Amino acid sequence: MIEVVVTARHDEAVDICSYELAAADGQALPAFSAGAHIDVHLADGLVRQYSLCNHPQERHRYLIGVLKDAASRGGSQALHEQVRQGDRLRISAPRNLFALHEGAERSLLFAGGIGITPILAMAEALARDGAPFELHYCARSSERAAFLARLRAAPFADRVQVHFDEQPETRLDAAQVLANPRPGQHLYVCGPAGFMAHVLDTAKAQGWAEDHLHREYFAPVAVDTSADGSFAVKLNRCGRTFQVPADKTVVQVLESHGVEVPISCEQGVCGTCLTRVLEGVPEHRDLFLTEEEQAANDQFTPCCSRARSALLVLDL
Ligand code: FES
C-alpha cells in the first residue's frame, strides 16, 4: 500500500476529473508501464481501479481520470464529491493487465469516453519509442472528451483522430480502419462495453486474430443470471464443504462462514480474488482471464464466477 497526496485536481470534461497523486513521503513512485492501473482505497472499504494516464516514464506522480458515472457503485461518486487537493489516499502499486505487445509493427488504439486513460499512456509510450500507431478517440461530444487539449498539443497529435457522436461526419468507420489486418498489427481498445464490442466484433469480421486483440473493461458485461442454480464448493485444505445458492456468490458464502478471500472489484475485472480450482468445472464470468486461461479451468474468480459441475474443489 502506498500513501499518496492529491497534488492537483482538474475538471477535464463534463463529469470527468483528473487527480494527480504524489507519494506522501516525497519519494519516487513505483515505475509503471503503459496500460497499468492502480487500486484506489476510498472510505467505507471501497476499492476501485483506475488506469494511469500520465507518461509512463514519470515517477514523481500518477495521473488518473475519473468519470462520475450515473451507474456508479459509489467509487467515482466518492472521488468526485469528497476528494480534494491536499487530501491523502491509499493506493496499490501499479499492475498491468493491458500491456502493449512488444515488437508490434503497428498499433491501433481505440478509446471510447473515459477509456482514453490507459490509451493515453500507451500513445505516450509508443511515441517515445518511435513505434508506428494511430489513435481513434470516440466521445459523445468535445465537452465530454477528457484530455483533448493534451492530445492536440502532443508530439503525436497528427496520429490522433477524434470522433464525436454529435458530429456524424467525424464518426468512426471501424470496418474501414480495421480492413486488411497485417500480421504485425495489434489492436487495443478500452471504453464502454458496447463500444468495445463494436470494435472487437468488427476486427474479428475483418479477419483479425484473437491474440492480436487487447482489451480492458471498466465494468462487467451484463450476464443473464435467470438460470443460475446452486452448487457446492469444497475447501481442500480444511475439507469443509458449503452450498452456494443461486442468489449468492462463492465469496459471499465463504465470508459468511468466516473464510476470507481477498476481493477488490467484485465484478470479475481485477483478478484480486483469483483462486485455484483443483476439481470441477467453473462457469467463468470474469473479464480478467484470457479465453485460454478460462478454458484450462484450473482457476476462477469466486467474486462472480460460478460452477458448471455440482462441486468445485478449491485450493483454499
Ligand atoms: Fe476483482 Fe474478483 S474481486 S475479479
PDB file of C-alpha atoms and ligand atoms in Angstrom:
ATOM      1  CA  MET A   1       0.000   0.000   0.000  1.00  0.00           C
ATOM      2  CA  ILE A   2       1.298   3.471  -0.872  1.00  0.00           C
ATOM      3  CA  GLU A   3       0.136   6.637   0.824  1.00  0.00           C
ATOM      4  CA  VAL A   4      -0.265   9.491  -1.644  1.00  0.00           C
ATOM      5  CA  VAL A   5      -1.318  13.130  -1.574  1.00  0.00           C
ATOM      6  CA  VAL A   6      -3.650  14.631  -4.150  1.00  0.00           C
ATOM      7  CA  THR A   7      -1.389  17.373  -5.509  1.00  0.00           C
ATOM      8  CA  ALA A   8      -3.843  18.615  -8.138  1.00  0.00           C
ATOM      9  CA  ARG A   9      -7.383  18.054  -9.249  1.00  0.00           C
ATOM     10  CA  HIS A  10      -8.717  19.369 -12.553  1.00  0.00           C
ATOM     11  CA  ASP A  11     -12.026  19.299 -14.370  1.00  0.00           C
ATOM     12  CA  GLU A  12     -11.134  17.659 -17.677  1.00  0.00           C
ATOM     13  CA  ALA A  13     -14.597  17.410 -19.268  1.00  0.00           C
ATOM     14  CA  VAL A  14     -18.245  17.179 -18.255  1.00  0.00           C
ATOM     15  CA  ASP A  15     -18.324  14.765 -15.282  1.00  0.00           C
ATOM     16  CA  ILE A  16     -14.629  13.874 -15.651  1.00  0.00           C
ATOM     17  CA  CYS A  17     -11.924  14.986 -13.191  1.00  0.00           C
ATOM     18  CA  SER A  18      -8.256  14.186 -13.153  1.00  0.00           C
ATOM     19  CA  TYR A  19      -6.344  13.612  -9.928  1.00  0.00           C
ATOM     20  CA  GLU A  20      -2.601  13.982  -9.690  1.00  0.00           C
ATOM     21  CA  LEU A  21      -1.111  11.827  -6.939  1.00  0.00           C
ATOM     22  CA  ALA A  22       2.372  12.081  -5.397  1.00  0.00           C
ATOM     23  CA  ALA A  23       3.946   9.919  -2.707  1.00  0.00           C
ATOM     24  CA  ALA A  24       3.201  11.351   0.748  1.00  0.00           C
ATOM     25  CA  ASP A  25       6.834  10.750   1.776  1.00  0.00           C
ATOM     26  CA  GLY A  26       8.138  12.687  -1.218  1.00  0.00           C
ATOM     27  CA  GLN A  27       9.869   9.637  -2.688  1.00  0.00           C
ATOM     28  CA  ALA A  28       9.619   8.438  -6.286  1.00  0.00           C
ATOM     29  CA  LEU A  29       6.577   6.270  -7.003  1.00  0.00           C
ATOM     30  CA  PRO A  30       6.970   2.704  -8.329  1.00  0.00           C
ATOM     31  CA  ALA A  31       7.599   2.588 -12.072  1.00  0.00           C
ATOM     32  CA  PHE A  32       4.721   1.600 -14.323  1.00  0.00           C
ATOM     33  CA  SER A  33       4.221   0.604 -17.920  1.00  0.00           C
ATOM     34  CA  ALA A  34       1.585   1.897 -20.322  1.00  0.00           C
ATOM     35  CA  GLY A  35      -1.831   0.328 -19.680  1.00  0.00           C
ATOM     36  CA  ALA A  36      -1.257  -0.151 -15.932  1.00  0.00           C
ATOM     37  CA  HIS A  37      -3.825   0.663 -13.282  1.00  0.00           C
ATOM     38  CA  ILE A  38      -3.816   1.254  -9.534  1.00  0.00           C
ATOM     39  CA  ASP A  39      -6.334   0.311  -6.849  1.00  0.00           C
ATOM     40  CA  VAL A  40      -7.556   3.395  -5.014  1.00  0.00           C
ATOM     41  CA  HIS A  41      -8.833   2.747  -1.481  1.00  0.00           C
ATOM     42  CA  LEU A  42     -11.718   5.007  -0.559  1.00  0.00           C
ATOM     43  CA  ALA A  43     -13.843   5.481   2.531  1.00  0.00           C
ATOM     44  CA  ASP A  44     -16.088   2.631   3.715  1.00  0.00           C
ATOM     45  CA  GLY A  45     -13.765  -0.036   2.327  1.00  0.00           C
ATOM     46  CA  LEU A  46     -14.455   0.839  -1.310  1.00  0.00           C
ATOM     47  CA  VAL A  47     -11.627  -0.116  -3.648  1.00  0.00           C
ATOM     48  CA  ARG A  48     -11.678   0.967  -7.261  1.00  0.00           C
ATOM     49  CA  GLN A  49      -9.306   0.544 -10.172  1.00  0.00           C
ATOM     50  CA  TYR A  50      -8.150   3.493 -12.264  1.00  0.00           C
ATOM     51  CA  SER A  51      -5.763   3.472 -15.206  1.00  0.00           C
ATOM     52  CA  LEU A  52      -2.681   5.651 -15.077  1.00  0.00           C
ATOM     53  CA  CYS A  53      -2.744   8.181 -17.880  1.00  0.00           C
ATOM     54  CA  ASN A  54       0.427  10.174 -17.405  1.00  0.00           C
ATOM     55  CA  HIS A  55       3.674   9.469 -19.257  1.00  0.00           C
ATOM     56  CA  PRO A  56       4.956   6.054 -18.110  1.00  0.00           C
ATOM     57  CA  GLN A  57       8.439   7.460 -17.585  1.00  0.00           C
ATOM     58  CA  GLU A  58       7.251   9.776 -14.827  1.00  0.00           C
ATOM     59  CA  ARG A  59       7.999   8.719 -11.257  1.00  0.00           C
ATOM     60  CA  HIS A  60       7.092  11.902  -9.394  1.00  0.00           C
ATOM     61  CA  ARG A  61       3.342  11.489  -9.922  1.00  0.00           C
ATOM     62  CA  TYR A  62       0.491   9.294 -11.077  1.00  0.00           C
ATOM     63  CA  LEU A  63      -2.398  10.805 -13.001  1.00  0.00           C
ATOM     64  CA  ILE A  64      -5.850   9.223 -13.092  1.00  0.00           C
ATOM     65  CA  GLY A  65      -9.027  10.356 -14.827  1.00  0.00           C
ATOM     66  CA  VAL A  66     -12.362   9.600 -13.162  1.00  0.00           C
ATOM     67  CA  LEU A  67     -15.790   9.703 -14.772  1.00  0.00           C
ATOM     68  CA  LYS A  68     -18.647  10.444 -12.418  1.00  0.00           C
ATOM     69  CA  ASP A  69     -20.799   7.621 -13.614  1.00  0.00           C
ATOM     70  CA  ALA A  70     -24.554   7.714 -13.090  1.00  0.00           C
ATOM     71  CA  ALA A  71     -24.384   3.942 -12.583  1.00  0.00           C
ATOM     72  CA  SER A  72     -21.525   4.298 -10.096  1.00  0.00           C
ATOM     73  CA  ARG A  73     -21.468   1.798  -7.252  1.00  0.00           C
ATOM     74  CA  GLY A  74     -20.031   4.572  -5.093  1.00  0.00           C
ATOM     75  CA  GLY A  75     -16.380   4.799  -6.148  1.00  0.00           C
ATOM     76  CA  SER A  76     -16.386   7.526  -8.776  1.00  0.00           C
ATOM     77  CA  GLN A  77     -19.019   9.455  -6.870  1.00  0.00           C
ATOM     78  CA  ALA A  78     -16.927   9.371  -3.682  1.00  0.00           C
ATOM     79  CA  LEU A  79     -13.873  10.640  -5.551  1.00  0.00           C
ATOM     80  CA  HIS A  80     -15.776  13.444  -7.261  1.00  0.00           C
ATOM     81  CA  GLU A  81     -17.623  14.601  -4.179  1.00  0.00           C
ATOM     82  CA  GLN A  82     -15.157  14.030  -1.376  1.00  0.00           C
ATOM     83  CA  VAL A  83     -11.573  14.051  -2.623  1.00  0.00           C
ATOM     84  CA  ARG A  84      -9.879  17.440  -2.959  1.00  0.00           C
ATOM     85  CA  GLN A  85      -6.380  18.770  -3.482  1.00  0.00           C
ATOM     86  CA  GLY A  86      -4.287  18.134  -0.388  1.00  0.00           C
ATOM     87  CA  ASP A  87      -6.231  15.019   0.654  1.00  0.00           C
ATOM     88  CA  ARG A  88      -4.442  11.763   1.336  1.00  0.00           C
ATOM     89  CA  LEU A  89      -5.340   8.447  -0.258  1.00  0.00           C
ATOM     90  CA  ARG A  90      -4.037   4.914  -0.083  1.00  0.00           C
ATOM     91  CA  ILE A  91      -3.311   3.198  -3.374  1.00  0.00           C
ATOM     92  CA  SER A  92      -1.773  -0.064  -4.534  1.00  0.00           C
ATOM     93  CA  ALA A  93       1.373  -0.328  -6.611  1.00  0.00           C
ATOM     94  CA  PRO A  94       0.560  -0.318 -10.347  1.00  0.00           C
ATOM     95  CA  ARG A  95      -0.434  -3.556 -12.050  1.00  0.00           C
ATOM     96  CA  ASN A  96      -0.672  -4.026 -15.780  1.00  0.00           C
ATOM     97  CA  LEU A  97      -3.285  -6.330 -17.319  1.00  0.00           C
ATOM     98  CA  PHE A  98      -3.397  -4.349 -20.557  1.00  0.00           C
ATOM     99  CA  ALA A  99       0.214  -4.130 -21.662  1.00  0.00           C
ATOM    100  CA  LEU A 100       1.489  -3.211 -25.104  1.00  0.00           C
ATOM    101  CA  HIS A 101       2.688  -6.151 -27.168  1.00  0.00           C
ATOM    102  CA  GLU A 102       6.420  -5.865 -27.577  1.00  0.00           C
ATOM    103  CA  GLY A 103       7.661  -5.758 -31.128  1.00  0.00           C
ATOM    104  CA  ALA A 104       4.321  -4.908 -32.742  1.00  0.00           C
ATOM    105  CA  GLU A 105       4.875  -3.418 -36.195  1.00  0.00           C
ATOM    106  CA  ARG A 106       1.906  -1.134 -35.819  1.00  0.00           C
ATOM    107  CA  SER A 107      -0.591  -0.478 -33.024  1.00  0.00           C
ATOM    108  CA  LEU A 108      -4.177   0.661 -33.419  1.00  0.00           C
ATOM    109  CA  LEU A 109      -5.519   2.300 -30.277  1.00  0.00           C
ATOM    110  CA  PHE A 110      -9.264   2.771 -29.739  1.00  0.00           C
ATOM    111  CA  ALA A 111     -10.672   4.737 -26.819  1.00  0.00           C
ATOM    112  CA  GLY A 112     -14.311   5.296 -26.001  1.00  0.00           C
ATOM    113  CA  GLY A 113     -15.039   8.067 -23.487  1.00  0.00           C
ATOM    114  CA  ILE A 114     -13.122   7.643 -20.230  1.00  0.00           C
ATOM    115  CA  GLY A 115     -11.402   4.642 -21.870  1.00  0.00           C
ATOM    116  CA  ILE A 116      -8.915   7.228 -23.124  1.00  0.00           C
ATOM    117  CA  THR A 117      -6.954   6.940 -19.848  1.00  0.00           C
ATOM    118  CA  PRO A 118      -4.858   3.790 -20.457  1.00  0.00           C
ATOM    119  CA  ILE A 119      -4.790   4.570 -24.189  1.00  0.00           C
ATOM    120  CA  LEU A 120      -3.150   7.954 -23.482  1.00  0.00           C
ATOM    121  CA  ALA A 121      -0.286   6.298 -21.633  1.00  0.00           C
ATOM    122  CA  MET A 122       0.054   3.807 -24.495  1.00  0.00           C
ATOM    123  CA  ALA A 123       0.253   6.619 -27.055  1.00  0.00           C
ATOM    124  CA  GLU A 124       2.929   8.358 -24.967  1.00  0.00           C
ATOM    125  CA  ALA A 125       4.975   5.155 -24.736  1.00  0.00           C
ATOM    126  CA  LEU A 126       4.654   4.298 -28.430  1.00  0.00           C
ATOM    127  CA  ALA A 127       5.561   7.860 -29.436  1.00  0.00           C
ATOM    128  CA  ARG A 128       8.597   7.782 -27.127  1.00  0.00           C
ATOM    129  CA  ASP A 129       9.745   4.528 -28.746  1.00  0.00           C
ATOM    130  CA  GLY A 130       9.160   5.834 -32.268  1.00  0.00           C
ATOM    131  CA  ALA A 131       6.694   2.975 -32.861  1.00  0.00           C
ATOM    132  CA  PRO A 132       4.017   3.377 -35.564  1.00  0.00           C
ATOM    133  CA  PHE A 133       0.496   3.793 -34.213  1.00  0.00           C
ATOM    134  CA  GLU A 134      -2.797   5.553 -34.683  1.00  0.00           C
ATOM    135  CA  LEU A 135      -5.287   6.532 -32.022  1.00  0.00           C
ATOM    136  CA  HIS A 136      -9.049   6.762 -32.503  1.00  0.00           C
ATOM    137  CA  TYR A 137     -10.858   8.583 -29.718  1.00  0.00           C
ATOM    138  CA  CYS A 138     -14.665   8.365 -29.693  1.00  0.00           C
ATOM    139  CA  ALA A 139     -16.812  10.516 -27.434  1.00  0.00           C
ATOM    140  CA  ARG A 140     -20.306  11.915 -27.411  1.00  0.00           C
ATOM    141  CA  SER A 141     -19.101  15.496 -27.827  1.00  0.00           C
ATOM    142  CA  SER A 142     -15.988  17.620 -27.342  1.00  0.00           C
ATOM    143  CA  GLU A 143     -17.385  18.748 -23.946  1.00  0.00           C
ATOM    144  CA  ARG A 144     -17.411  15.133 -22.803  1.00  0.00           C
ATOM    145  CA  ALA A 145     -13.970  14.220 -24.173  1.00  0.00           C
ATOM    146  CA  ALA A 146     -11.285  14.445 -21.484  1.00  0.00           C
ATOM    147  CA  PHE A 147      -7.656  15.298 -22.266  1.00  0.00           C
ATOM    148  CA  LEU A 148      -8.461  16.749 -25.710  1.00  0.00           C
ATOM    149  CA  ALA A 149      -6.142  19.711 -25.223  1.00  0.00           C
ATOM    150  CA  ARG A 150      -3.309  17.387 -24.193  1.00  0.00           C
ATOM    151  CA  LEU A 151      -3.861  15.190 -27.238  1.00  0.00           C
ATOM    152  CA  ARG A 152      -3.956  18.187 -29.560  1.00  0.00           C
ATOM    153  CA  ALA A 153      -0.718  19.555 -28.127  1.00  0.00           C
ATOM    154  CA  ALA A 154       1.058  16.177 -28.070  1.00  0.00           C
ATOM    155  CA  PRO A 155       4.000  15.470 -30.365  1.00  0.00           C
ATOM    156  CA  PHE A 156       1.874  12.636 -31.773  1.00  0.00           C
ATOM    157  CA  ALA A 157      -1.199  14.830 -32.413  1.00  0.00           C
ATOM    158  CA  ASP A 158      -1.102  14.001 -36.128  1.00  0.00           C
ATOM    159  CA  ARG A 159      -1.775  10.329 -35.271  1.00  0.00           C
ATOM    160  CA  VAL A 160      -4.923  11.078 -33.291  1.00  0.00           C
ATOM    161  CA  GLN A 161      -8.365  11.047 -34.866  1.00  0.00           C
ATOM    162  CA  VAL A 162     -11.279  12.239 -32.771  1.00  0.00           C
ATOM    163  CA  HIS A 163     -14.807  11.014 -33.472  1.00  0.00           C
ATOM    164  CA  PHE A 164     -17.822  12.729 -31.918  1.00  0.00           C
ATOM    165  CA  ASP A 165     -21.308  11.215 -31.909  1.00  0.00           C
ATOM    166  CA  GLU A 166     -22.726  14.709 -32.238  1.00  0.00           C
ATOM    167  CA  GLN A 167     -20.810  15.298 -35.470  1.00  0.00           C
ATOM    168  CA  PRO A 168     -21.814  12.466 -37.808  1.00  0.00           C
ATOM    169  CA  GLU A 169     -19.187  13.484 -40.355  1.00  0.00           C
ATOM    170  CA  THR A 170     -16.484  12.533 -37.799  1.00  0.00           C
ATOM    171  CA  ARG A 171     -17.965   9.114 -36.916  1.00  0.00           C
ATOM    172  CA  LEU A 172     -15.547   6.207 -36.696  1.00  0.00           C
ATOM    173  CA  ASP A 173     -15.748   3.860 -39.684  1.00  0.00           C
ATOM    174  CA  ALA A 174     -14.365   0.823 -37.845  1.00  0.00           C
ATOM    175  CA  ALA A 175     -14.749  -1.531 -40.828  1.00  0.00           C
ATOM    176  CA  GLN A 176     -12.617   0.739 -42.950  1.00  0.00           C
ATOM    177  CA  VAL A 177      -9.962   1.382 -40.270  1.00  0.00           C
ATOM    178  CA  LEU A 178      -9.704  -2.330 -39.459  1.00  0.00           C
ATOM    179  CA  ALA A 179      -9.751  -3.654 -43.017  1.00  0.00           C
ATOM    180  CA  ASN A 180      -6.880  -5.842 -44.246  1.00  0.00           C
ATOM    181  CA  PRO A 181      -5.159  -6.720 -40.947  1.00  0.00           C
ATOM    182  CA  ARG A 182      -1.465  -7.398 -41.277  1.00  0.00           C
ATOM    183  CA  PRO A 183       0.340  -9.979 -39.084  1.00  0.00           C
ATOM    184  CA  GLY A 184       2.376  -7.431 -37.122  1.00  0.00           C
ATOM    185  CA  GLN A 185      -0.574  -5.235 -36.174  1.00  0.00           C
ATOM    186  CA  HIS A 186      -2.058  -5.171 -32.696  1.00  0.00           C
ATOM    187  CA  LEU A 187      -5.302  -3.571 -31.580  1.00  0.00           C
ATOM    188  CA  TYR A 188      -6.027  -2.092 -28.132  1.00  0.00           C
ATOM    189  CA  VAL A 189      -9.472  -0.999 -27.044  1.00  0.00           C
ATOM    190  CA  CYS A 190     -10.892   0.470 -23.841  1.00  0.00           C
ATOM    191  CA  GLY A 191     -14.244   2.087 -23.202  1.00  0.00           C
ATOM    192  CA  PRO A 192     -17.901   1.274 -22.643  1.00  0.00           C
ATOM    193  CA  ALA A 193     -18.895  -2.344 -23.278  1.00  0.00           C
ATOM    194  CA  GLY A 194     -20.984  -1.535 -26.393  1.00  0.00           C
ATOM    195  CA  PHE A 195     -18.151   0.450 -27.951  1.00  0.00           C
ATOM    196  CA  MET A 196     -15.656  -2.314 -27.221  1.00  0.00           C
ATOM    197  CA  ALA A 197     -17.952  -4.972 -28.662  1.00  0.00           C
ATOM    198  CA  HIS A 198     -18.354  -2.907 -31.831  1.00  0.00           C
ATOM    199  CA  VAL A 199     -14.596  -2.513 -32.323  1.00  0.00           C
ATOM    200  CA  LEU A 200     -13.769  -6.128 -31.443  1.00  0.00           C
ATOM    201  CA  ASP A 201     -16.597  -7.669 -33.488  1.00  0.00           C
ATOM    202  CA  THR A 202     -15.634  -5.538 -36.473  1.00  0.00           C
ATOM    203  CA  ALA A 203     -11.990  -6.571 -36.120  1.00  0.00           C
ATOM    204  CA  LYS A 204     -12.912 -10.256 -35.991  1.00  0.00           C
ATOM    205  CA  ALA A 205     -15.186  -9.875 -39.029  1.00  0.00           C
ATOM    206  CA  GLN A 206     -12.250  -8.292 -40.870  1.00  0.00           C
ATOM    207  CA  GLY A 207     -10.047 -11.296 -40.073  1.00  0.00           C
ATOM    208  CA  TRP A 208      -8.053 -10.070 -37.064  1.00  0.00           C
ATOM    209  CA  ALA A 209      -6.579 -12.893 -34.949  1.00  0.00           C
ATOM    210  CA  GLU A 210      -7.875 -13.075 -31.364  1.00  0.00           C
ATOM    211  CA  ASP A 211      -4.375 -12.871 -29.878  1.00  0.00           C
ATOM    212  CA  HIS A 212      -3.815  -9.516 -31.586  1.00  0.00           C
ATOM    213  CA  LEU A 213      -6.870  -8.007 -29.903  1.00  0.00           C
ATOM    214  CA  HIS A 214      -6.200  -6.473 -26.488  1.00  0.00           C
ATOM    215  CA  ARG A 215      -8.909  -5.044 -24.293  1.00  0.00           C
ATOM    216  CA  GLU A 216      -9.541  -3.574 -20.894  1.00  0.00           C
ATOM    217  CA  TYR A 217     -13.010  -3.449 -19.406  1.00  0.00           C
ATOM    218  CA  PHE A 218     -14.035  -0.943 -16.760  1.00  0.00           C
ATOM    219  CA  ALA A 219     -17.160  -2.814 -15.818  1.00  0.00           C
ATOM    220  CA  PRO A 220     -18.545  -6.293 -16.344  1.00  0.00           C
ATOM    221  CA  VAL A 221     -20.609  -7.229 -19.354  1.00  0.00           C
ATOM    222  CA  ALA A 222     -24.217  -7.991 -18.393  1.00  0.00           C
ATOM    223  CA  VAL A 223     -24.813 -11.682 -17.721  1.00  0.00           C
ATOM    224  CA  ASP A 224     -28.160 -13.497 -17.753  1.00  0.00           C
ATOM    225  CA  THR A 225     -28.439 -14.914 -14.231  1.00  0.00           C
ATOM    226  CA  SER A 226     -32.007 -16.194 -14.529  1.00  0.00           C
ATOM    227  CA  ALA A 227     -30.878 -19.806 -14.977  1.00  0.00           C
ATOM    228  CA  ASP A 228     -28.365 -19.741 -12.099  1.00  0.00           C
ATOM    229  CA  GLY A 229     -28.565 -22.779  -9.839  1.00  0.00           C
ATOM    230  CA  SER A 230     -26.821 -23.874  -6.686  1.00  0.00           C
ATOM    231  CA  PHE A 231     -23.584 -25.847  -6.420  1.00  0.00           C
ATOM    232  CA  ALA A 232     -21.132 -26.860  -3.721  1.00  0.00           C
ATOM    233  CA  VAL A 233     -17.598 -25.678  -3.026  1.00  0.00           C
ATOM    234  CA  LYS A 234     -15.163 -27.746  -1.007  1.00  0.00           C
ATOM    235  CA  LEU A 235     -12.118 -26.147   0.601  1.00  0.00           C
ATOM    236  CA  ASN A 236      -9.305 -28.587   0.027  1.00  0.00           C
ATOM    237  CA  ARG A 237      -7.138 -27.530   2.974  1.00  0.00           C
ATOM    238  CA  CYS A 238      -9.755 -27.933   5.698  1.00  0.00           C
ATOM    239  CA  GLY A 239     -12.152 -30.304   3.944  1.00  0.00           C
ATOM    240  CA  ARG A 240     -15.235 -28.162   4.656  1.00  0.00           C
ATOM    241  CA  THR A 241     -17.982 -28.054   2.022  1.00  0.00           C
ATOM    242  CA  PHE A 242     -20.510 -25.243   1.541  1.00  0.00           C
ATOM    243  CA  GLN A 243     -23.541 -24.926  -0.671  1.00  0.00           C
ATOM    244  CA  VAL A 244     -23.682 -21.808  -2.880  1.00  0.00           C
ATOM    245  CA  PRO A 245     -27.310 -20.857  -3.566  1.00  0.00           C
ATOM    246  CA  ALA A 246     -28.389 -19.207  -6.816  1.00  0.00           C
ATOM    247  CA  ASP A 247     -28.569 -15.744  -5.268  1.00  0.00           C
ATOM    248  CA  LYS A 248     -25.148 -15.736  -3.580  1.00  0.00           C
ATOM    249  CA  THR A 249     -21.583 -15.630  -4.870  1.00  0.00           C
ATOM    250  CA  VAL A 250     -18.894 -18.029  -3.722  1.00  0.00           C
ATOM    251  CA  VAL A 251     -17.132 -15.149  -1.957  1.00  0.00           C
ATOM    252  CA  GLN A 252     -20.306 -14.220  -0.069  1.00  0.00           C
ATOM    253  CA  VAL A 253     -20.896 -17.809   1.073  1.00  0.00           C
ATOM    254  CA  LEU A 254     -17.298 -18.255   2.188  1.00  0.00           C
ATOM    255  CA  GLU A 255     -17.319 -14.927   4.004  1.00  0.00           C
ATOM    256  CA  SER A 256     -20.483 -15.904   5.899  1.00  0.00           C
ATOM    257  CA  HIS A 257     -18.545 -18.912   7.191  1.00  0.00           C
ATOM    258  CA  GLY A 258     -15.531 -16.868   8.216  1.00  0.00           C
ATOM    259  CA  VAL A 259     -13.396 -17.699   5.165  1.00  0.00           C
ATOM    260  CA  GLU A 260     -11.926 -14.513   3.738  1.00  0.00           C
ATOM    261  CA  VAL A 261     -10.992 -14.312   0.077  1.00  0.00           C
ATOM    262  CA  PRO A 262      -9.245 -11.050  -0.885  1.00  0.00           C
ATOM    263  CA  ILE A 263     -11.531  -9.015  -3.137  1.00  0.00           C
ATOM    264  CA  SER A 264     -11.434  -5.664  -4.814  1.00  0.00           C
ATOM    265  CA  CYS A 265     -13.723  -5.013  -7.793  1.00  0.00           C
ATOM    266  CA  GLU A 266     -16.198  -7.849  -7.058  1.00  0.00           C
ATOM    267  CA  GLN A 267     -17.039  -7.819 -10.763  1.00  0.00           C
ATOM    268  CA  GLY A 268     -14.533 -10.182 -12.331  1.00  0.00           C
ATOM    269  CA  VAL A 269     -12.430  -7.333 -13.659  1.00  0.00           C
ATOM    270  CA  CYS A 270      -9.377  -7.033 -11.396  1.00  0.00           C
ATOM    271  CA  GLY A 271      -8.253 -10.602 -10.630  1.00  0.00           C
ATOM    272  CA  THR A 272      -7.711  -9.951  -6.897  1.00  0.00           C
ATOM    273  CA  CYS A 273      -9.866 -12.929  -5.862  1.00  0.00           C
ATOM    274  CA  LEU A 274      -8.325 -15.391  -8.320  1.00  0.00           C
ATOM    275  CA  THR A 275      -8.440 -18.880  -6.756  1.00  0.00           C
ATOM    276  CA  ARG A 276      -7.057 -22.220  -7.906  1.00  0.00           C
ATOM    277  CA  VAL A 277      -9.595 -24.884  -8.813  1.00  0.00           C
ATOM    278  CA  LEU A 278      -8.455 -28.447  -8.092  1.00  0.00           C
ATOM    279  CA  GLU A 279     -11.566 -30.324  -9.248  1.00  0.00           C
ATOM    280  CA  GLY A 280     -14.775 -29.468 -11.068  1.00  0.00           C
ATOM    281  CA  VAL A 281     -15.589 -27.095 -13.907  1.00  0.00           C
ATOM    282  CA  PRO A 282     -16.085 -23.373 -13.260  1.00  0.00           C
ATOM    283  CA  GLU A 283     -18.510 -21.249 -15.187  1.00  0.00           C
ATOM    284  CA  HIS A 284     -16.319 -18.248 -15.881  1.00  0.00           C
ATOM    285  CA  ARG A 285     -17.954 -14.843 -15.699  1.00  0.00           C
ATOM    286  CA  ASP A 286     -14.865 -12.699 -15.383  1.00  0.00           C
ATOM    287  CA  LEU A 287     -13.129 -10.407 -17.832  1.00  0.00           C
ATOM    288  CA  PHE A 288      -9.768 -10.943 -16.197  1.00  0.00           C
ATOM    289  CA  LEU A 289      -8.633 -14.342 -17.510  1.00  0.00           C
ATOM    290  CA  THR A 290      -7.884 -14.858 -21.196  1.00  0.00           C
ATOM    291  CA  GLU A 291     -10.012 -17.316 -23.166  1.00  0.00           C
ATOM    292  CA  GLU A 292      -7.183 -19.868 -22.957  1.00  0.00           C
ATOM    293  CA  GLU A 293      -6.836 -19.417 -19.198  1.00  0.00           C
ATOM    294  CA  GLN A 294     -10.565 -19.862 -18.753  1.00  0.00           C
ATOM    295  CA  ALA A 295     -10.527 -22.990 -20.912  1.00  0.00           C
ATOM    296  CA  ALA A 296      -7.844 -24.536 -18.657  1.00  0.00           C
ATOM    297  CA  ASN A 297     -10.430 -24.462 -15.812  1.00  0.00           C
ATOM    298  CA  ASP A 298      -7.735 -24.569 -13.126  1.00  0.00           C
ATOM    299  CA  GLN A 299      -8.548 -21.143 -11.645  1.00  0.00           C
ATOM    300  CA  PHE A 300     -11.559 -18.862 -11.396  1.00  0.00           C
ATOM    301  CA  THR A 301     -12.801 -15.633  -9.863  1.00  0.00           C
ATOM    302  CA  PRO A 302     -15.136 -16.526  -6.968  1.00  0.00           C
ATOM    303  CA  CYS A 303     -16.480 -12.962  -6.725  1.00  0.00           C
ATOM    304  CA  CYS A 304     -18.657 -13.557  -9.775  1.00  0.00           C
ATOM    305  CA  SER A 305     -17.944 -16.890 -11.476  1.00  0.00           C
ATOM    306  CA  ARG A 306     -19.995 -19.978 -10.695  1.00  0.00           C
ATOM    307  CA  ALA A 307     -19.831 -23.717 -11.488  1.00  0.00           C
ATOM    308  CA  ARG A 308     -20.916 -25.962 -14.340  1.00  0.00           C
ATOM    309  CA  SER A 309     -20.295 -29.038 -12.192  1.00  0.00           C
ATOM    310  CA  ALA A 310     -22.132 -29.874  -8.969  1.00  0.00           C
ATOM    311  CA  LEU A 311     -18.916 -29.435  -6.960  1.00  0.00           C
ATOM    312  CA  LEU A 312     -15.804 -27.275  -7.170  1.00  0.00           C
ATOM    313  CA  VAL A 313     -12.810 -28.188  -5.038  1.00  0.00           C
ATOM    314  CA  LEU A 314     -10.813 -25.044  -4.303  1.00  0.00           C
ATOM    315  CA  ASP A 315      -7.216 -24.614  -3.206  1.00  0.00           C
ATOM    316  CA  LEU A 316      -8.260 -22.849  -0.006  1.00  0.00           C
TER     317      LEU A 316
HETATM  318 FE1  FES B   1     -11.942  -8.425  -8.803  1.00  0.00          FE
HETATM  319 FE2  FES B   1     -12.855 -10.872  -8.163  1.00  0.00          FE
HETATM  320  S1  FES B   1     -12.535  -9.202  -6.874  1.00  0.00           S
HETATM  321  S2  FES B   1     -12.037 -10.227 -10.039  1.00  0.00           S
END
